[in-house]
mmCIF file of C-alpha atoms in Angstrom:
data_model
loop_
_atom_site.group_PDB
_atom_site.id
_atom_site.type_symbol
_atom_site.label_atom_id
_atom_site.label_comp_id
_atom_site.label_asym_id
_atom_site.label_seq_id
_atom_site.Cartn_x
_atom_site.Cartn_y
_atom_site.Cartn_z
ATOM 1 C CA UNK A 26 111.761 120.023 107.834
ATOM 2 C CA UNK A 27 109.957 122.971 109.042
ATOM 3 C CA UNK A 28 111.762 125.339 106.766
ATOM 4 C CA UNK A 29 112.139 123.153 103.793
ATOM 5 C CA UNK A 30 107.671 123.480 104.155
ATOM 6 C CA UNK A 31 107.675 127.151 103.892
ATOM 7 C CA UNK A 32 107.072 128.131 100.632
ATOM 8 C CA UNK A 33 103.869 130.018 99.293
ATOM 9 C CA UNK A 34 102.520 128.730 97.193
ATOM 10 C CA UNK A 35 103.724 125.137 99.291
ATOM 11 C CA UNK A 36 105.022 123.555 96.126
ATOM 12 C CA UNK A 37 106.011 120.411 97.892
ATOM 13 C CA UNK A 38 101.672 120.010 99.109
ATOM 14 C CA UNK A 39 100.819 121.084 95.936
ATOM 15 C CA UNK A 40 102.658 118.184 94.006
ATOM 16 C CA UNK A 41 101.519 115.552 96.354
ATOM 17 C CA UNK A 42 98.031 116.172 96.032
ATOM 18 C CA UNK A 43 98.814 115.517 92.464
ATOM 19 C CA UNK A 44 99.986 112.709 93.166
ATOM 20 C CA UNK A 45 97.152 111.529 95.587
ATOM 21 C CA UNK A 46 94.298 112.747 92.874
ATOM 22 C CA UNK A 47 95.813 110.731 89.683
ATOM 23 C CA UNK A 48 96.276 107.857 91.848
ATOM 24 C CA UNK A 49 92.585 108.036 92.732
ATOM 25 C CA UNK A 50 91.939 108.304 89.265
ATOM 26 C CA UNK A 51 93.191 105.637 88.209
ATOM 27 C CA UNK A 52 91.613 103.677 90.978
ATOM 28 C CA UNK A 53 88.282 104.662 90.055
ATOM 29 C CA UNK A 54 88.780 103.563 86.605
ATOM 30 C CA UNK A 55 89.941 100.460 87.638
ATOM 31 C CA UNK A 56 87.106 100.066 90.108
ATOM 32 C CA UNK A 57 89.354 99.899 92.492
ATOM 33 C CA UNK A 58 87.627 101.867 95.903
ATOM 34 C CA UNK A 59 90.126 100.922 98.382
ATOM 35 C CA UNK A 60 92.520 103.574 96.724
ATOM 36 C CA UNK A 61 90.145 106.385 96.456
ATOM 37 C CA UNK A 62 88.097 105.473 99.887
ATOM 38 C CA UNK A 63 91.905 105.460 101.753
ATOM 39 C CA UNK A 64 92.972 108.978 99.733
ATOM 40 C CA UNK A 65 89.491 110.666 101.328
ATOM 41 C CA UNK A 66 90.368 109.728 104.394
ATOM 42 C CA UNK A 67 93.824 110.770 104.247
ATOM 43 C CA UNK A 68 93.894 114.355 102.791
ATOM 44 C CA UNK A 69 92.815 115.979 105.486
ATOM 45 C CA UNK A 70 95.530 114.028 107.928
ATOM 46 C CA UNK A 71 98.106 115.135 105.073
ATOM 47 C CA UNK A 72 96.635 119.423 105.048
ATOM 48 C CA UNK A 73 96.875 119.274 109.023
ATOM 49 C CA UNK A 74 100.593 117.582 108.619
ATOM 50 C CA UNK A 75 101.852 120.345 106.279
ATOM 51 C CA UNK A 76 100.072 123.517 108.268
ATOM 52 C CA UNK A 77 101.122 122.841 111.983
ATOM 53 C CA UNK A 78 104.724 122.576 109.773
ATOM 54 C CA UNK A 79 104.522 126.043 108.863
ATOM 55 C CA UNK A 80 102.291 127.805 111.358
ATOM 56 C CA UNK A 81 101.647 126.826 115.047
ATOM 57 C CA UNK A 82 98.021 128.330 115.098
ATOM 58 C CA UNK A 83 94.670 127.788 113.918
ATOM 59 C CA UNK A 84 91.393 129.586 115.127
ATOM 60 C CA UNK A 85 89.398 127.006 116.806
ATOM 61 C CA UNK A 86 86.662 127.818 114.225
ATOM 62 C CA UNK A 87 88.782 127.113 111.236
ATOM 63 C CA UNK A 88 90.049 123.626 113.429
ATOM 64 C CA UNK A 89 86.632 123.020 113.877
ATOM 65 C CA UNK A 90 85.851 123.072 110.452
ATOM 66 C CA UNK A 91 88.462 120.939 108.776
ATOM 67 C CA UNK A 92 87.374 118.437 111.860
ATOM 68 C CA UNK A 93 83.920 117.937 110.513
ATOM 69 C CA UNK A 94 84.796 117.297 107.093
ATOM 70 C CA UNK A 95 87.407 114.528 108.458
ATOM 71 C CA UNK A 96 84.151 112.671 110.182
ATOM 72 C CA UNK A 97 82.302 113.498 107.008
ATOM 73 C CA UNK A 98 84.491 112.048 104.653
ATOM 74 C CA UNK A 99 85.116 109.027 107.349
ATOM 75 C CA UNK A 100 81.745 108.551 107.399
ATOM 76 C CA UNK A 101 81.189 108.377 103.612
ATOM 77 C CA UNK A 102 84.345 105.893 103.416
ATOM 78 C CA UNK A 103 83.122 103.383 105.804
ATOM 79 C CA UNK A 104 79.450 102.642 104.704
ATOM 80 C CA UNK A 105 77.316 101.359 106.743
ATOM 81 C CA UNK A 106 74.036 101.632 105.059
ATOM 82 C CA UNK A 107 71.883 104.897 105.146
ATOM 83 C CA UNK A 108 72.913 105.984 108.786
ATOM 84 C CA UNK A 109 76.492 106.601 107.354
ATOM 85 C CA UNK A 110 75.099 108.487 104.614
ATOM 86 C CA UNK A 111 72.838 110.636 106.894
ATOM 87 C CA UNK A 112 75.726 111.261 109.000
ATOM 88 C CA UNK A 113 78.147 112.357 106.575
ATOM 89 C CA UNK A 114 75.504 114.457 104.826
ATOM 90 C CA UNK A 115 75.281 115.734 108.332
ATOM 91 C CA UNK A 116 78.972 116.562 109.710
ATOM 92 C CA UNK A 117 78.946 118.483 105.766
ATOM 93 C CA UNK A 118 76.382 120.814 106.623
ATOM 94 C CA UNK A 119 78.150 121.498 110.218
ATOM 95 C CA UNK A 120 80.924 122.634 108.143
ATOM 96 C CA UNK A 121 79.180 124.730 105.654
ATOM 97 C CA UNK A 122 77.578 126.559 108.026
ATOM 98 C CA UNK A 123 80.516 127.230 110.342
ATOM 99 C CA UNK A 124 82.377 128.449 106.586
ATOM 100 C CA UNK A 125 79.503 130.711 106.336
ATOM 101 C CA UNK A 126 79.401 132.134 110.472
ATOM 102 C CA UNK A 127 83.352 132.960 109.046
ATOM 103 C CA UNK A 128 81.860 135.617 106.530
ATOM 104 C CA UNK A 129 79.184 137.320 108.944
ATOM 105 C CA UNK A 130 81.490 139.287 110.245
ATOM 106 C CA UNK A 131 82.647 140.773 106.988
ATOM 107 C CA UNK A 132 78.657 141.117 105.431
ATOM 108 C CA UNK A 133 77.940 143.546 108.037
ATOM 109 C CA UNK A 134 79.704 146.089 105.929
ATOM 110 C CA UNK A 135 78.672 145.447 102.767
ATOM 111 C CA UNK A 136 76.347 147.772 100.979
ATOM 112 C CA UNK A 137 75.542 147.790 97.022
ATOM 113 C CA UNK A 138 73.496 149.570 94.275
ATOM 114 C CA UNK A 139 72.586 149.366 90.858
ATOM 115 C CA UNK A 140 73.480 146.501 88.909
ATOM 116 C CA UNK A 141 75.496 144.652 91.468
ATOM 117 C CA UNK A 142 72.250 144.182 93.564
ATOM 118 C CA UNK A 143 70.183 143.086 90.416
ATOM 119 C CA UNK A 144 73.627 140.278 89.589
ATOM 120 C CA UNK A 145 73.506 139.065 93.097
ATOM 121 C CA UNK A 146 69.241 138.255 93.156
ATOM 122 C CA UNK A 147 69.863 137.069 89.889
ATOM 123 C CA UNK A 148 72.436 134.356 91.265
ATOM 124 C CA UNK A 149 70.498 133.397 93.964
ATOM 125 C CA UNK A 150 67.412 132.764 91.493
ATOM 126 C CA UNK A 151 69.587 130.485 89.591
ATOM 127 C CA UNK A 152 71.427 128.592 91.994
ATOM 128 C CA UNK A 153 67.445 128.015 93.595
ATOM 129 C CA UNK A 154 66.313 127.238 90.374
ATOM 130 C CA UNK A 155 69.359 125.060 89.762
ATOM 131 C CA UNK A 156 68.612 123.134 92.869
ATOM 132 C CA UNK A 157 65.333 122.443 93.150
ATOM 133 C CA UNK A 158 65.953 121.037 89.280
ATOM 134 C CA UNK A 159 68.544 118.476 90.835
ATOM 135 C CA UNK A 160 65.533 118.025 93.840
ATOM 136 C CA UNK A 161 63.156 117.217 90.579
ATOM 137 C CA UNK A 162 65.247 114.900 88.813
ATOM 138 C CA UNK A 163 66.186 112.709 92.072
ATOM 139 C CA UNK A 164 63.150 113.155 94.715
ATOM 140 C CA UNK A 165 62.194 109.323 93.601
ATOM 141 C CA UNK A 166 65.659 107.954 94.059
ATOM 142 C CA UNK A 167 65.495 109.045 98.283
ATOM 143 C CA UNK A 168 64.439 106.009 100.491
ATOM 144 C CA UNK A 169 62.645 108.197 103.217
ATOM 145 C CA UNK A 170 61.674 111.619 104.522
ATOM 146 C CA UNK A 171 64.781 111.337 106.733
ATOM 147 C CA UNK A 172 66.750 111.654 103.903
ATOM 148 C CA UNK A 173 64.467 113.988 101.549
ATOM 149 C CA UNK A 174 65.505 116.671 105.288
ATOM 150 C CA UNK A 175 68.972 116.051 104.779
ATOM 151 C CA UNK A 176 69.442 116.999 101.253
ATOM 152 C CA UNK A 177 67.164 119.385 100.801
ATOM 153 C CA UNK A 178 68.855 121.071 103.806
ATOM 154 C CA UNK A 179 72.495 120.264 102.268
ATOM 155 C CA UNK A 180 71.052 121.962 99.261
ATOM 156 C CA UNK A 181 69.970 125.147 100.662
ATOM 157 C CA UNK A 182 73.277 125.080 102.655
ATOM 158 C CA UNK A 183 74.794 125.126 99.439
ATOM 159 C CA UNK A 184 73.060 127.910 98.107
ATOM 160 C CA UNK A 185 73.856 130.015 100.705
ATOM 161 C CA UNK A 186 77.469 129.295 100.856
ATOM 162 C CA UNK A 187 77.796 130.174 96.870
ATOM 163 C CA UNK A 188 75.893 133.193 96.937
ATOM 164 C CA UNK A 189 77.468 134.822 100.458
ATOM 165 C CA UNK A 190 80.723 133.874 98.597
ATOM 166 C CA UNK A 191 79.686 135.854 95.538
ATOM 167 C CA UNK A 192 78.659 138.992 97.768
ATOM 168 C CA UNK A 193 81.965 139.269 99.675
ATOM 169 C CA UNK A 194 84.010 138.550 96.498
ATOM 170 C CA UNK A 195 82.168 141.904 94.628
ATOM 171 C CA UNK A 196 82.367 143.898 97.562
ATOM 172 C CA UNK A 197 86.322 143.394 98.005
ATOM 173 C CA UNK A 198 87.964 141.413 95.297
ATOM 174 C CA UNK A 199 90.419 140.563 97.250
ATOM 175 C CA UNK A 200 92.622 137.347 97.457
ATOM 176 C CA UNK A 201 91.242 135.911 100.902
ATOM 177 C CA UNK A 202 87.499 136.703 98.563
ATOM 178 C CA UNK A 203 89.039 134.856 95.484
ATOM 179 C CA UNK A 204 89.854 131.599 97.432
ATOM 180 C CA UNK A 205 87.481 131.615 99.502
ATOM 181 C CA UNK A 206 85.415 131.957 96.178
ATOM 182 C CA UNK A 207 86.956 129.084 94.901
ATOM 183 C CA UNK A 208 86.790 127.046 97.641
ATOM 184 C CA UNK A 209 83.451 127.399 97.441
ATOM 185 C CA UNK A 210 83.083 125.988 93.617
ATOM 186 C CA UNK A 211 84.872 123.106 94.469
ATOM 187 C CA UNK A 212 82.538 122.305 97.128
ATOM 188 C CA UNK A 213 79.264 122.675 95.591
ATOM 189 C CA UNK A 214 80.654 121.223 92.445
ATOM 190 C CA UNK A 215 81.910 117.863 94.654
ATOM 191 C CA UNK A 216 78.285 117.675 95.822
ATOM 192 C CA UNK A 217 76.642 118.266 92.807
ATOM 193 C CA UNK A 218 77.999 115.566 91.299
ATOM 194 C CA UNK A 219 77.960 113.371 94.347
ATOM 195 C CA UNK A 220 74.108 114.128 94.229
ATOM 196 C CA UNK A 221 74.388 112.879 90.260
ATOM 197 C CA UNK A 222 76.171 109.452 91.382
ATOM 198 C CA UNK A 223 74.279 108.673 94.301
ATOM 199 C CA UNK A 224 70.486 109.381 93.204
ATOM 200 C CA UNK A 225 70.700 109.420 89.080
ATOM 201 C CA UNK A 226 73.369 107.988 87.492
ATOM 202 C CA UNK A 227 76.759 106.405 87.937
ATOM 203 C CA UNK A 228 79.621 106.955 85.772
ATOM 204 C CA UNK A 229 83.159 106.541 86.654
ATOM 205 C CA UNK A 230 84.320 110.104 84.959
ATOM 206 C CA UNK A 231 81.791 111.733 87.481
ATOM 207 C CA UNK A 232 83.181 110.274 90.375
ATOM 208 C CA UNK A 233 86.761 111.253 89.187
ATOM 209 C CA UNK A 234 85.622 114.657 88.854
ATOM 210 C CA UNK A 235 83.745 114.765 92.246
ATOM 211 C CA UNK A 236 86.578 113.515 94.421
ATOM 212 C CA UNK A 237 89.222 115.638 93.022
ATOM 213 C CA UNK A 238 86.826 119.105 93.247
ATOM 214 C CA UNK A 239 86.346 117.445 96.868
ATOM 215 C CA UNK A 240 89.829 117.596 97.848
ATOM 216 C CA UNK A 241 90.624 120.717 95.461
ATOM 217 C CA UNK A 242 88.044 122.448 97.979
ATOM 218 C CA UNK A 243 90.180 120.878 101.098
ATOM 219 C CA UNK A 244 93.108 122.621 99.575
ATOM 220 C CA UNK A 245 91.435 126.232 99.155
ATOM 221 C CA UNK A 246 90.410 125.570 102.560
ATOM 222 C CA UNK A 247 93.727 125.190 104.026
ATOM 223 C CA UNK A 248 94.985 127.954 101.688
ATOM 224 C CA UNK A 249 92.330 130.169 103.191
ATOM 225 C CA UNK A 250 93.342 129.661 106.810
ATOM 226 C CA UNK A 251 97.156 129.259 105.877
ATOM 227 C CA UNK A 252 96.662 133.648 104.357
ATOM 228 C CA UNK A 253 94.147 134.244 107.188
ATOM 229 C CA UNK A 254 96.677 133.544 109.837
ATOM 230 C CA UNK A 255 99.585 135.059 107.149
ATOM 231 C CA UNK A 256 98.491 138.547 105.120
ATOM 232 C CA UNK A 257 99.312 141.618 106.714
ATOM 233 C CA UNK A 258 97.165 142.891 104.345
ATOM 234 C CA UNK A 259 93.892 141.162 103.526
ATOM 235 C CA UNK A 260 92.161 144.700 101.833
ATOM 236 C CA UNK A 261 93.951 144.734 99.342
ATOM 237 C CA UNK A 262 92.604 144.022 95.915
ATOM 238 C CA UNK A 263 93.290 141.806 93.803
ATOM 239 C CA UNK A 264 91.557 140.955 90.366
ATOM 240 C CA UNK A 265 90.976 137.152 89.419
ATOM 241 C CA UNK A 266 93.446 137.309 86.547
ATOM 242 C CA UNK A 267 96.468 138.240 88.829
ATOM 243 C CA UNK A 268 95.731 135.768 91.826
ATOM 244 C CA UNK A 269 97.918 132.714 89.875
ATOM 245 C CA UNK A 270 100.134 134.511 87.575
ATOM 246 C CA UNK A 271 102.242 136.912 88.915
ATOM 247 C CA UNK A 272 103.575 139.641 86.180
ATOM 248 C CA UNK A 273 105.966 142.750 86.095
ATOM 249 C CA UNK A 274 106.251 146.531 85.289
ATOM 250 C CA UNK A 275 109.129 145.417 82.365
ATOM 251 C CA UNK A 276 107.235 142.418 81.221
ATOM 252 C CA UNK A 277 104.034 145.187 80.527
ATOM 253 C CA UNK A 278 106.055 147.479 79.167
ATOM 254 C CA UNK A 279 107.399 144.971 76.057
ATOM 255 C CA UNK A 280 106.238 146.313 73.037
ATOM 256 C CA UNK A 281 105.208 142.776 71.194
ATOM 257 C CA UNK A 282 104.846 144.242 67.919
ATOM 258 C CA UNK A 283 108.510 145.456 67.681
ATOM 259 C CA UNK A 284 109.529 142.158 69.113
ATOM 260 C CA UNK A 285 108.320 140.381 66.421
ATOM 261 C CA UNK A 286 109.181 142.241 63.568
ATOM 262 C CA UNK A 287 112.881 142.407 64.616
#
């Protein structure tokens, strides 16, 4: 068993989450939430299954983490009224944060100039703009102050997360960056739409969307601790374009243009 799970990428993971995010789907567009309230509940279980198959480690931080988005998502499965909500919101930004304490260590170093400085204000602008937009739109839609703190401070957890995420991915572009990067999209992504089903407007397709980013982002997650505790190497660089599809000196070297006339 243990061997058959070691594989990088872990094909076998890979296809069941498939699996688990069509049948969701389909749930959803049967309005059907037993399905996708069970598959929330269960990804996590399934990530922890598959990495203490390959690996018997896991800093306590990282532990910690995938820990608080289990009570999260519990949480936001069994509703109780606005308490659950609250809490869930709550055990979230635990998580965020403790994702963001992972990068401190790694800021220190950074220094940049020119352009890159001017791109990095530049994203934090937007993604403030962006949110206090969403804040606009659904301030009306909260039922108290309680919960105007709560998402206001998810929000700004948010912000943070992207744009720390975009600072360590410039400074070393390398694949820990890119998937931690991605991770990160998932995440804010889930919530944005969460944000746009809970307080605006319902629609099934949204809900699809947010619950598969949502376990998408559990995935990079577990794909971030999996090469943390893995790479003998984590300096190296690696440029977006390369970190899915692997290539070869021959396969560069094809001339296409002779190929195709012959």
């Amino acid at each position: 068993m243990r061997n058959a799970l070691r594989s990088k990428p872990n094909f076998i993971l890979a296809t069941i989450l498939s699996v688990v995010i069509l049948c969701s789907a389909v749930a959803v567009f049967f309005n059907t939430s037993l399905v996708p309230q069970t598959v929330k509940l269960i990804t996590i279980t399934i990530l922890l299954t598959f990495y203490y198959c390959q690996l018997n480690k896991m800093a306590n931080v990282f532990l910690v983490v995938f820990l608080l988005f289990f009570v999260g998502d519990a949480f936001s499965v069994f509703d109780f009224g606005n308490t659950s909500v609250i809490l869930a919101k709550s055990f979230y930004i635990g998580a965020y944060l403790l994702l963001i304490f992972v990068l401190l260590g790694k800021l220190k170093k950074i220094k940049f100039q020119g352009l890159v400085s001017y791109y990095l204000i530049f994203v934090l602008i937007l993604n403030s703009f962006f949110l206090y937009q969403l804040y606009e739109v659904s301030k009306d839609n909260f039922i108290d102050d309680t919960n105007i703190v709560v998402y206001t401070f998810h929000g700004i957890t948010l912000v943070a997360l992207m744009y720390f995420a975009f600072v360590v991915y410039l400074s070393k572009e390398t694949g820990q960056s890119i998937t931690y990067l991605l991770m990160v999209f998932c995440f804010v992504f889930s919530d944005v739409l969460n944000y746009i089903c809970n307080l605006y407007i319902h629609f099934w397709l949204f809900e699809v969307f947010e619950r598969t980013l949502h376990i998408l982002g559990l995935f990079m997650l577990y794909k971030y601790v999996y090469d943390y505790h893995t790479l003998t190497d984590e300096e190296q660089k690696m440029n977006l374009s390369e970190y899915f599809i692997h290539t070869t000196q021959q396969l560069r070297d094809i001339n296409v243009e002779s190929s195709i006339e012959t």
